[in-house]
């Protein structure tokens, strides 16, 4: 058996603009929805645009986020096609891992959306559309961020399917971007629900006094 010889070509072609366009798209999406959602929470920006219909406004944001995700995925795949492949990533065993990652990623994303519903998934709490209780069933019993972690798994799976080291690099960027987003989103969302609980407690206390 001949010894493995490492390829002499570069692993990532930094001269391809599509790589940086993809990276910008990955970073833009969570930045966009966090800015817009906070504008909605503080100023009712989208609700005003939709004539005071907060639920319709939330659906509008959901459609926008979903569409931006499709554009991001298109740019990601286009970037991978223009990047060099790596022989070790083209082995059958790697492909099996890739398919498993994509499957796991899709399961996490789809099951999370099923559990939360459209408004629960797409920032409904910023519109005042709050969940009655914290969701603790699958997939939230195995990860507190199934949408983000599932998406990251899918990015890595696609990178391995294409056999592109650049895809692994972009997946690492996805992970970093999502971790930063969670640092902002989780405390803010927790604050929204904490405010509701304070208001409920105050209303309950006022009700007892009036009796």
mmCIF file of N, CA and C in Angstrom, residues 34-166:
data_model
loop_
_atom_site.group_PDB
_atom_site.id
_atom_site.type_symbol
_atom_site.label_atom_id
_atom_site.label_comp_id
_atom_site.label_asym_id
_atom_site.label_seq_id
_atom_site.Cartn_x
_atom_site.Cartn_y
_atom_site.Cartn_z
ATOM 1 N N UNK A 34 -31.771 40.236 15.073
ATOM 2 C CA UNK A 34 -31.670 40.760 16.432
ATOM 3 C C UNK A 34 -31.939 42.264 16.479
ATOM 4 N N UNK A 35 -31.417 42.996 15.509
ATOM 5 C CA UNK A 35 -31.660 44.438 15.469
ATOM 6 C C UNK A 35 -33.138 44.723 15.224
ATOM 7 N N UNK A 36 -33.726 44.042 14.238
ATOM 8 C CA UNK A 36 -35.131 44.284 13.905
ATOM 9 C C UNK A 36 -36.037 43.880 15.064
ATOM 10 N N UNK A 37 -35.752 42.720 15.675
ATOM 11 C CA UNK A 37 -36.595 42.249 16.780
ATOM 12 C C UNK A 37 -36.527 43.198 17.976
ATOM 13 N N UNK A 38 -35.376 43.749 18.252
ATOM 14 C CA UNK A 38 -35.281 44.676 19.389
ATOM 15 C C UNK A 38 -35.972 45.997 19.078
ATOM 16 N N UNK A 39 -35.905 46.401 17.812
ATOM 17 C CA UNK A 39 -36.670 47.580 17.409
ATOM 18 C C UNK A 39 -38.168 47.337 17.580
ATOM 19 N N UNK A 40 -38.593 46.120 17.283
ATOM 20 C CA UNK A 40 -39.996 45.767 17.481
ATOM 21 C C UNK A 40 -40.341 45.782 18.965
ATOM 22 N N UNK A 41 -39.506 45.225 19.772
ATOM 23 C CA UNK A 41 -39.800 45.153 21.215
ATOM 24 C C UNK A 41 -39.884 46.549 21.839
ATOM 25 N N UNK A 42 -38.941 47.416 21.467
ATOM 26 C CA UNK A 42 -38.890 48.731 22.100
ATOM 27 C C UNK A 42 -39.825 49.744 21.431
ATOM 28 N N UNK A 43 -39.966 49.666 20.112
ATOM 29 C CA UNK A 43 -40.689 50.707 19.371
ATOM 30 C C UNK A 43 -41.868 50.195 18.542
ATOM 31 N N UNK A 44 -42.114 48.883 18.588
ATOM 32 C CA UNK A 44 -43.205 48.280 17.800
ATOM 33 C C UNK A 44 -43.077 48.634 16.312
ATOM 34 N N UNK A 45 -41.861 48.593 15.809
ATOM 35 C CA UNK A 45 -41.581 48.989 14.429
ATOM 36 C C UNK A 45 -42.394 48.181 13.421
ATOM 37 N N UNK A 46 -42.307 46.858 13.499
ATOM 38 C CA UNK A 46 -42.991 46.014 12.522
ATOM 39 C C UNK A 46 -44.499 46.003 12.737
ATOM 40 N N UNK A 47 -44.908 46.009 13.988
ATOM 41 C CA UNK A 47 -46.345 46.034 14.278
ATOM 42 C C UNK A 47 -46.990 47.275 13.675
ATOM 43 N N UNK A 48 -46.321 48.419 13.761
ATOM 44 C CA UNK A 48 -46.837 49.648 13.147
ATOM 45 C C UNK A 48 -46.899 49.515 11.628
ATOM 46 N N UNK A 49 -45.854 48.910 11.042
ATOM 47 C CA UNK A 49 -45.840 48.737 9.589
ATOM 48 C C UNK A 49 -46.968 47.830 9.112
ATOM 49 N N UNK A 50 -47.371 46.903 9.973
ATOM 50 C CA UNK A 50 -48.445 45.970 9.626
ATOM 51 C C UNK A 50 -49.787 46.399 10.221
ATOM 52 N N UNK A 51 -49.948 47.685 10.449
ATOM 53 C CA UNK A 51 -51.232 48.215 10.874
ATOM 54 C C UNK A 51 -51.678 47.793 12.253
ATOM 55 N N UNK A 52 -50.729 47.585 13.148
ATOM 56 C CA UNK A 52 -51.068 47.223 14.513
ATOM 57 C C UNK A 52 -51.304 45.740 14.727
ATOM 58 N N UNK A 53 -51.086 44.922 13.715
ATOM 59 C CA UNK A 53 -51.307 43.474 13.821
ATOM 60 C C UNK A 53 -49.977 42.792 14.138
ATOM 61 N N UNK A 54 -49.753 42.555 15.414
ATOM 62 C CA UNK A 54 -48.451 42.033 15.850
ATOM 63 C C UNK A 54 -48.199 40.612 15.342
ATOM 64 N N UNK A 55 -49.222 39.777 15.319
ATOM 65 C CA UNK A 55 -49.012 38.406 14.873
ATOM 66 C C UNK A 55 -48.682 38.361 13.388
ATOM 67 N N UNK A 56 -49.388 39.189 12.594
ATOM 68 C CA UNK A 56 -49.081 39.274 11.165
ATOM 69 C C UNK A 56 -47.662 39.790 10.959
ATOM 70 N N UNK A 57 -47.272 40.769 11.773
ATOM 71 C CA UNK A 57 -45.911 41.309 11.678
ATOM 72 C C UNK A 57 -44.875 40.236 11.983
ATOM 73 N N UNK A 58 -45.171 39.382 12.979
ATOM 74 C CA UNK A 58 -44.256 38.296 13.329
ATOM 75 C C UNK A 58 -44.127 37.310 12.178
ATOM 76 N N UNK A 59 -45.251 37.003 11.532
ATOM 77 C CA UNK A 59 -45.205 36.112 10.365
ATOM 78 C C UNK A 59 -44.386 36.744 9.235
ATOM 79 N N UNK A 60 -44.512 38.062 9.097
ATOM 80 C CA UNK A 60 -43.726 38.750 8.077
ATOM 81 C C UNK A 60 -42.238 38.645 8.352
ATOM 82 N N UNK A 61 -41.871 38.806 9.620
ATOM 83 C CA UNK A 61 -40.452 38.658 9.981
ATOM 84 C C UNK A 61 -40.001 37.221 9.778
ATOM 85 N N UNK A 62 -40.864 36.262 10.112
ATOM 86 C CA UNK A 62 -40.523 34.844 9.921
ATOM 87 C C UNK A 62 -40.233 34.555 8.452
ATOM 88 N N UNK A 63 -41.083 35.081 7.568
ATOM 89 C CA UNK A 63 -40.876 34.871 6.130
ATOM 90 C C UNK A 63 -39.574 35.510 5.671
ATOM 91 N N UNK A 64 -39.278 36.685 6.204
ATOM 92 C CA UNK A 64 -38.041 37.375 5.838
ATOM 93 C C UNK A 64 -36.817 36.592 6.304
ATOM 94 N N UNK A 65 -36.847 36.111 7.545
ATOM 95 C CA UNK A 65 -35.723 35.334 8.080
ATOM 96 C C UNK A 65 -35.539 34.048 7.291
ATOM 97 N N UNK A 66 -36.649 33.380 6.977
ATOM 98 C CA UNK A 66 -36.576 32.142 6.200
ATOM 99 C C UNK A 66 -35.972 32.403 4.820
ATOM 100 N N UNK A 67 -36.383 33.495 4.183
ATOM 101 C CA UNK A 67 -35.862 33.833 2.860
ATOM 102 C C UNK A 67 -34.377 34.164 2.917
ATOM 103 N N UNK A 68 -33.983 34.910 3.939
ATOM 104 C CA UNK A 68 -32.561 35.226 4.109
ATOM 105 C C UNK A 68 -31.746 33.954 4.335
ATOM 106 N N UNK A 69 -32.353 32.969 5.013
ATOM 107 C CA UNK A 69 -31.666 31.690 5.208
ATOM 108 C C UNK A 69 -31.443 30.959 3.899
ATOM 109 N N UNK A 70 -32.411 31.034 3.012
ATOM 110 C CA UNK A 70 -32.256 30.401 1.694
ATOM 111 C C UNK A 70 -31.143 31.073 0.899
ATOM 112 N N UNK A 71 -31.090 32.395 0.969
ATOM 113 C CA UNK A 71 -30.018 33.130 0.278
ATOM 114 C C UNK A 71 -28.665 32.767 0.872
ATOM 115 N N UNK A 72 -28.587 32.713 2.189
ATOM 116 C CA UNK A 72 -27.341 32.332 2.869
ATOM 117 C C UNK A 72 -26.883 30.941 2.442
ATOM 118 N N UNK A 73 -27.808 29.989 2.378
ATOM 119 C CA UNK A 73 -27.464 28.621 1.982
ATOM 120 C C UNK A 73 -26.997 28.566 0.529
ATOM 121 N N UNK A 74 -27.651 29.352 -0.331
ATOM 122 C CA UNK A 74 -27.240 29.410 -1.738
ATOM 123 C C UNK A 74 -25.815 29.957 -1.859
ATOM 124 N N UNK A 75 -25.526 31.035 -1.140
ATOM 125 C CA UNK A 75 -24.192 31.637 -1.194
ATOM 126 C C UNK A 75 -23.139 30.701 -0.625
ATOM 127 N N UNK A 76 -23.516 29.947 0.399
ATOM 128 C CA UNK A 76 -22.592 28.978 1.002
ATOM 129 C C UNK A 76 -22.235 27.877 0.005
ATOM 130 N N UNK A 77 -23.230 27.313 -0.625
ATOM 131 C CA UNK A 77 -22.964 26.237 -1.588
ATOM 132 C C UNK A 77 -22.194 26.756 -2.797
ATOM 133 N N UNK A 78 -22.510 27.965 -3.250
ATOM 134 C CA UNK A 78 -21.756 28.539 -4.364
ATOM 135 C C UNK A 78 -20.295 28.735 -3.984
ATOM 136 N N UNK A 79 -20.057 29.189 -2.750
ATOM 137 C CA UNK A 79 -18.680 29.370 -2.291
ATOM 138 C C UNK A 79 -17.932 28.042 -2.264
ATOM 139 N N UNK A 80 -18.606 26.978 -1.806
ATOM 140 C CA UNK A 80 -17.951 25.670 -1.735
ATOM 141 C C UNK A 80 -17.575 25.157 -3.122
ATOM 142 N N UNK A 81 -18.422 25.380 -4.105
ATOM 143 C CA UNK A 81 -18.136 24.897 -5.460
ATOM 144 C C UNK A 81 -16.879 25.525 -6.030
ATOM 145 N N UNK A 82 -16.541 26.714 -5.563
ATOM 146 C CA UNK A 82 -15.381 27.427 -6.099
ATOM 147 C C UNK A 82 -14.122 27.215 -5.266
ATOM 148 N N UNK A 83 -14.203 26.302 -4.289
ATOM 149 C CA UNK A 83 -13.074 26.032 -3.410
ATOM 150 C C UNK A 83 -12.437 24.679 -3.750
ATOM 151 N N UNK A 84 -11.134 24.515 -3.458
ATOM 152 C CA UNK A 84 -10.476 23.228 -3.712
ATOM 153 C C UNK A 84 -10.985 22.127 -2.782
ATOM 154 N N UNK A 85 -11.003 20.903 -3.301
ATOM 155 C CA UNK A 85 -11.376 19.737 -2.495
ATOM 156 C C UNK A 85 -10.133 19.162 -1.833
ATOM 157 N N UNK A 86 -10.369 18.282 -0.859
ATOM 158 C CA UNK A 86 -9.258 17.625 -0.163
ATOM 159 C C UNK A 86 -9.503 16.120 -0.189
ATOM 160 N N UNK A 87 -8.529 15.340 -0.675
ATOM 161 C CA UNK A 87 -8.748 13.894 -0.881
ATOM 162 C C UNK A 87 -9.287 13.151 0.335
ATOM 163 N N UNK A 88 -8.776 13.450 1.525
ATOM 164 C CA UNK A 88 -9.231 12.732 2.717
ATOM 165 C C UNK A 88 -10.718 12.973 2.996
ATOM 166 N N UNK A 89 -11.213 14.129 2.568
ATOM 167 C CA UNK A 89 -12.618 14.455 2.800
ATOM 168 C C UNK A 89 -13.535 13.814 1.760
ATOM 169 N N UNK A 90 -12.945 13.143 0.786
ATOM 170 C CA UNK A 90 -13.743 12.499 -0.256
ATOM 171 C C UNK A 90 -13.878 10.996 -0.025
ATOM 172 N N UNK A 91 -13.401 10.516 1.122
ATOM 173 C CA UNK A 91 -13.539 9.104 1.457
ATOM 174 C C UNK A 91 -14.997 8.771 1.775
ATOM 175 N N UNK A 92 -15.387 7.523 1.530
ATOM 176 C CA UNK A 92 -16.768 7.106 1.792
ATOM 177 C C UNK A 92 -17.145 7.286 3.255
ATOM 178 N N UNK A 93 -16.203 6.992 4.152
ATOM 179 C CA UNK A 93 -16.495 7.114 5.581
ATOM 180 C C UNK A 93 -16.868 8.557 5.956
ATOM 181 N N UNK A 94 -16.194 9.508 5.311
ATOM 182 C CA UNK A 94 -16.491 10.915 5.569
ATOM 183 C C UNK A 94 -17.885 11.260 5.075
ATOM 184 N N UNK A 95 -18.262 10.689 3.931
ATOM 185 C CA UNK A 95 -19.595 10.942 3.381
ATOM 186 C C UNK A 95 -20.678 10.422 4.330
ATOM 187 N N UNK A 96 -20.437 9.267 4.943
ATOM 188 C CA UNK A 96 -21.414 8.721 5.893
ATOM 189 C C UNK A 96 -21.593 9.672 7.078
ATOM 190 N N UNK A 97 -20.474 10.192 7.570
ATOM 191 C CA UNK A 97 -20.532 11.157 8.673
ATOM 192 C C UNK A 97 -21.284 12.411 8.229
ATOM 193 N N UNK A 98 -21.031 12.830 6.992
ATOM 194 C CA UNK A 98 -21.680 14.024 6.457
ATOM 195 C C UNK A 98 -23.190 13.861 6.413
ATOM 196 N N UNK A 99 -23.652 12.713 5.898
ATOM 197 C CA UNK A 99 -25.095 12.463 5.825
ATOM 198 C C UNK A 99 -25.710 12.429 7.231
ATOM 199 N N UNK A 100 -24.979 11.844 8.172
ATOM 200 C CA UNK A 100 -25.472 11.774 9.550
ATOM 201 C C UNK A 100 -25.598 13.173 10.152
ATOM 202 N N UNK A 101 -24.621 14.037 9.888
ATOM 203 C CA UNK A 101 -24.653 15.399 10.415
ATOM 204 C C UNK A 101 -25.825 16.188 9.833
ATOM 205 N N UNK A 102 -26.038 16.039 8.529
ATOM 206 C CA UNK A 102 -27.157 16.741 7.894
ATOM 207 C C UNK A 102 -28.484 16.242 8.462
ATOM 208 N N UNK A 103 -28.588 14.933 8.651
ATOM 209 C CA UNK A 103 -29.820 14.363 9.218
ATOM 210 C C UNK A 103 -30.058 14.879 10.629
ATOM 211 N N UNK A 104 -29.018 14.840 11.467
ATOM 212 C CA UNK A 104 -29.143 15.325 12.838
ATOM 213 C C UNK A 104 -29.509 16.812 12.849
ATOM 214 N N UNK A 105 -28.849 17.586 11.990
ATOM 215 C CA UNK A 105 -29.130 19.012 11.911
ATOM 216 C C UNK A 105 -30.569 19.303 11.550
ATOM 217 N N UNK A 106 -31.078 18.592 10.544
ATOM 218 C CA UNK A 106 -32.466 18.806 10.119
ATOM 219 C C UNK A 106 -33.457 18.371 11.190
ATOM 220 N N UNK A 107 -33.151 17.271 11.864
ATOM 221 C CA UNK A 107 -34.033 16.815 12.948
ATOM 222 C C UNK A 107 -34.120 17.858 14.053
ATOM 223 N N UNK A 108 -32.986 18.424 14.433
ATOM 224 C CA UNK A 108 -32.974 19.434 15.487
ATOM 225 C C UNK A 108 -33.774 20.678 15.082
ATOM 226 N N UNK A 109 -33.571 21.123 13.847
ATOM 227 C CA UNK A 109 -34.247 22.338 13.388
ATOM 228 C C UNK A 109 -35.749 22.110 13.247
ATOM 229 N N UNK A 110 -36.133 21.015 12.587
ATOM 230 C CA UNK A 110 -37.548 20.759 12.336
ATOM 231 C C UNK A 110 -38.302 20.483 13.638
ATOM 232 N N UNK A 111 -37.708 19.668 14.514
ATOM 233 C CA UNK A 111 -38.382 19.343 15.777
ATOM 234 C C UNK A 111 -38.495 20.573 16.676
ATOM 235 N N UNK A 112 -37.494 21.448 16.623
ATOM 236 C CA UNK A 112 -37.553 22.680 17.399
ATOM 237 C C UNK A 112 -38.684 23.571 16.908
ATOM 238 N N UNK A 113 -38.804 23.713 15.596
ATOM 239 C CA UNK A 113 -39.881 24.519 15.027
ATOM 240 C C UNK A 113 -41.241 23.922 15.360
ATOM 241 N N UNK A 114 -41.332 22.597 15.328
ATOM 242 C CA UNK A 114 -42.586 21.918 15.664
ATOM 243 C C UNK A 114 -42.991 22.198 17.115
ATOM 244 N N UNK A 115 -42.033 22.156 18.013
ATOM 245 C CA UNK A 115 -42.318 22.362 19.429
ATOM 246 C C UNK A 115 -42.685 23.816 19.736
ATOM 247 N N UNK A 116 -42.025 24.746 19.068
ATOM 248 C CA UNK A 116 -42.216 26.162 19.379
ATOM 249 C C UNK A 116 -43.315 26.814 18.546
ATOM 250 N N UNK A 117 -43.580 26.255 17.371
ATOM 251 C CA UNK A 117 -44.501 26.920 16.461
ATOM 252 C C UNK A 117 -43.790 28.053 15.727
ATOM 253 N N UNK A 118 -44.494 28.663 14.778
ATOM 254 C CA UNK A 118 -43.873 29.720 13.980
ATOM 255 C C UNK A 118 -43.515 30.932 14.839
ATOM 256 N N UNK A 119 -44.448 31.398 15.645
ATOM 257 C CA UNK A 119 -44.157 32.595 16.444
ATOM 258 C C UNK A 119 -43.121 32.314 17.531
ATOM 259 N N UNK A 120 -43.138 31.116 18.081
ATOM 260 C CA UNK A 120 -42.139 30.774 19.088
ATOM 261 C C UNK A 120 -40.748 30.655 18.501
ATOM 262 N N UNK A 121 -40.674 30.197 17.257
ATOM 263 C CA UNK A 121 -39.383 30.035 16.588
ATOM 264 C C UNK A 121 -38.830 31.367 16.121
ATOM 265 N N UNK A 122 -39.698 32.181 15.566
ATOM 266 C CA UNK A 122 -39.241 33.413 14.917
ATOM 267 C C UNK A 122 -39.541 34.654 15.755
ATOM 268 N N UNK A 123 -39.047 34.622 16.998
ATOM 269 C CA UNK A 123 -38.956 35.814 17.847
ATOM 270 C C UNK A 123 -40.305 36.421 18.211
ATOM 271 N N UNK A 124 -41.327 35.578 18.330
ATOM 272 C CA UNK A 124 -42.639 36.075 18.705
ATOM 273 C C UNK A 124 -42.649 36.767 20.048
ATOM 274 N N UNK A 125 -41.753 36.364 20.964
ATOM 275 C CA UNK A 125 -41.740 36.981 22.288
ATOM 276 C C UNK A 125 -41.381 38.467 22.225
ATOM 277 N N UNK A 126 -40.657 38.881 21.189
ATOM 278 C CA UNK A 126 -40.337 40.297 21.019
ATOM 279 C C UNK A 126 -41.577 41.089 20.585
ATOM 280 N N UNK A 127 -42.572 40.369 20.054
ATOM 281 C CA UNK A 127 -43.830 40.980 19.633
ATOM 282 C C UNK A 127 -44.893 40.907 20.729
ATOM 283 N N UNK A 128 -44.529 40.361 21.889
ATOM 284 C CA UNK A 128 -45.482 40.191 22.962
ATOM 285 C C UNK A 128 -46.261 38.892 22.871
ATOM 286 N N UNK A 129 -45.839 38.003 21.953
ATOM 287 C CA UNK A 129 -46.494 36.700 21.796
ATOM 288 C C UNK A 129 -45.649 35.686 22.565
ATOM 289 N N UNK A 130 -45.996 35.465 23.815
ATOM 290 C CA UNK A 130 -45.156 34.653 24.690
ATOM 291 C C UNK A 130 -45.684 33.231 24.816
ATOM 292 N N UNK A 131 -44.770 32.298 25.025
ATOM 293 C CA UNK A 131 -45.142 30.912 25.290
ATOM 294 C C UNK A 131 -45.738 30.821 26.693
ATOM 295 N N UNK A 132 -46.695 29.909 26.875
ATOM 296 C CA UNK A 132 -47.301 29.736 28.196
ATOM 297 C C UNK A 132 -46.303 29.173 29.197
ATOM 298 N N UNK A 133 -45.511 28.211 28.740
ATOM 299 C CA UNK A 133 -44.525 27.564 29.604
ATOM 300 C C UNK A 133 -43.231 27.335 28.838
ATOM 301 N N UNK A 134 -42.157 27.133 29.579
ATOM 302 C CA UNK A 134 -40.868 26.811 28.963
ATOM 303 C C UNK A 134 -40.953 25.423 28.343
ATOM 304 N N UNK A 135 -40.510 25.297 27.093
ATOM 305 C CA UNK A 135 -40.513 24.008 26.407
ATOM 306 C C UNK A 135 -39.307 23.201 26.871
ATOM 307 N N UNK A 136 -39.559 22.013 27.400
ATOM 308 C CA UNK A 136 -38.467 21.188 27.935
ATOM 309 C C UNK A 136 -38.340 19.845 27.229
ATOM 310 N N UNK A 137 -39.267 19.531 26.317
ATOM 311 C CA UNK A 137 -39.204 18.261 25.603
ATOM 312 C C UNK A 137 -38.172 18.294 24.490
ATOM 313 N N UNK A 138 -38.061 17.170 23.763
ATOM 314 C CA UNK A 138 -37.106 17.082 22.655
ATOM 315 C C UNK A 138 -37.401 18.153 21.616
ATOM 316 N N UNK A 139 -36.378 18.819 21.089
ATOM 317 C CA UNK A 139 -34.935 18.616 21.287
ATOM 318 C C UNK A 139 -34.329 19.470 22.400
ATOM 319 N N UNK A 140 -35.176 20.175 23.139
ATOM 320 C CA UNK A 140 -34.660 21.086 24.170
ATOM 321 C C UNK A 140 -34.131 20.347 25.390
ATOM 322 N N UNK A 141 -34.406 19.055 25.465
ATOM 323 C CA UNK A 141 -33.861 18.280 26.581
ATOM 324 C C UNK A 141 -32.446 17.783 26.300
ATOM 325 N N UNK A 142 -31.957 18.024 25.089
ATOM 326 C CA UNK A 142 -30.573 17.632 24.786
ATOM 327 C C UNK A 142 -29.691 18.829 24.421
ATOM 328 N N UNK A 143 -30.302 19.960 24.056
ATOM 329 C CA UNK A 143 -29.543 21.174 23.760
ATOM 330 C C UNK A 143 -30.453 22.378 23.964
ATOM 331 N N UNK A 144 -29.914 23.441 24.504
ATOM 332 C CA UNK A 144 -30.735 24.630 24.752
ATOM 333 C C UNK A 144 -30.847 25.517 23.516
ATOM 334 N N UNK A 145 -30.126 25.181 22.451
ATOM 335 C CA UNK A 145 -30.187 25.979 21.222
ATOM 336 C C UNK A 145 -30.254 25.044 20.005
ATOM 337 N N UNK A 146 -31.339 24.271 19.872
ATOM 338 C CA UNK A 146 -31.416 23.288 18.786
ATOM 339 C C UNK A 146 -31.424 23.900 17.393
ATOM 340 N N UNK A 147 -31.992 25.091 17.248
ATOM 341 C CA UNK A 147 -31.998 25.733 15.932
ATOM 342 C C UNK A 147 -30.570 26.061 15.487
ATOM 343 N N UNK A 148 -29.815 26.681 16.375
ATOM 344 C CA UNK A 148 -28.452 27.084 16.038
ATOM 345 C C UNK A 148 -27.528 25.873 15.914
ATOM 346 N N UNK A 149 -27.637 24.945 16.859
ATOM 347 C CA UNK A 149 -26.772 23.768 16.805
ATOM 348 C C UNK A 149 -27.121 22.873 15.621
ATOM 349 N N UNK A 150 -28.419 22.774 15.321
ATOM 350 C CA UNK A 150 -28.828 21.990 14.164
ATOM 351 C C UNK A 150 -28.323 22.601 12.874
ATOM 352 N N UNK A 151 -28.423 23.909 12.758
ATOM 353 C CA UNK A 151 -27.913 24.601 11.575
ATOM 354 C C UNK A 151 -26.409 24.406 11.425
ATOM 355 N N UNK A 152 -25.687 24.479 12.532
ATOM 356 C CA UNK A 152 -24.231 24.273 12.490
ATOM 357 C C UNK A 152 -23.893 22.866 12.018
ATOM 358 N N UNK A 153 -24.632 21.860 12.501
ATOM 359 C CA UNK A 153 -24.419 20.478 12.046
ATOM 360 C C UNK A 153 -24.643 20.360 10.552
ATOM 361 N N UNK A 154 -25.673 21.009 10.053
ATOM 362 C CA UNK A 154 -25.976 20.938 8.623
ATOM 363 C C UNK A 154 -24.877 21.601 7.794
ATOM 364 N N UNK A 155 -24.380 22.735 8.264
ATOM 365 C CA UNK A 155 -23.283 23.403 7.555
ATOM 366 C C UNK A 155 -22.066 22.486 7.469
ATOM 367 N N UNK A 156 -21.732 21.840 8.585
ATOM 368 C CA UNK A 156 -20.572 20.950 8.593
ATOM 369 C C UNK A 156 -20.821 19.744 7.696
ATOM 370 N N UNK A 157 -22.030 19.191 7.748
ATOM 371 C CA UNK A 157 -22.346 18.047 6.902
ATOM 372 C C UNK A 157 -22.211 18.371 5.421
ATOM 373 N N UNK A 158 -22.706 19.527 5.019
ATOM 374 C CA UNK A 158 -22.588 19.936 3.610
ATOM 375 C C UNK A 158 -21.125 20.131 3.229
ATOM 376 N N UNK A 159 -20.346 20.720 4.137
ATOM 377 C CA UNK A 159 -18.920 20.911 3.866
ATOM 378 C C UNK A 159 -18.225 19.576 3.605
ATOM 379 N N UNK A 160 -18.560 18.571 4.407
ATOM 380 C CA UNK A 160 -17.954 17.252 4.232
ATOM 381 C C UNK A 160 -18.458 16.557 2.971
ATOM 382 N N UNK A 161 -19.734 16.756 2.648
ATOM 383 C CA UNK A 161 -20.267 16.166 1.417
ATOM 384 C C UNK A 161 -19.542 16.713 0.193
ATOM 385 N N UNK A 162 -19.247 17.991 0.223
ATOM 386 C CA UNK A 162 -18.521 18.607 -0.891
ATOM 387 C C UNK A 162 -17.018 18.314 -0.821
ATOM 388 N N UNK A 163 -16.559 17.870 0.350
ATOM 389 C CA UNK A 163 -15.134 17.594 0.506
ATOM 390 C C UNK A 163 -14.278 18.847 0.518
ATOM 391 N N UNK A 164 -14.818 19.916 1.091
ATOM 392 C CA UNK A 164 -14.152 21.219 1.018
ATOM 393 C C UNK A 164 -13.678 21.702 2.392
ATOM 394 N N UNK A 165 -12.384 21.865 2.587
ATOM 395 C CA UNK A 165 -11.892 22.446 3.843
ATOM 396 C C UNK A 165 -12.451 23.844 4.096
ATOM 397 N N UNK A 166 -12.716 24.595 3.031
ATOM 398 C CA UNK A 166 -13.281 25.936 3.200
ATOM 399 C C UNK A 166 -14.639 25.861 3.883
#
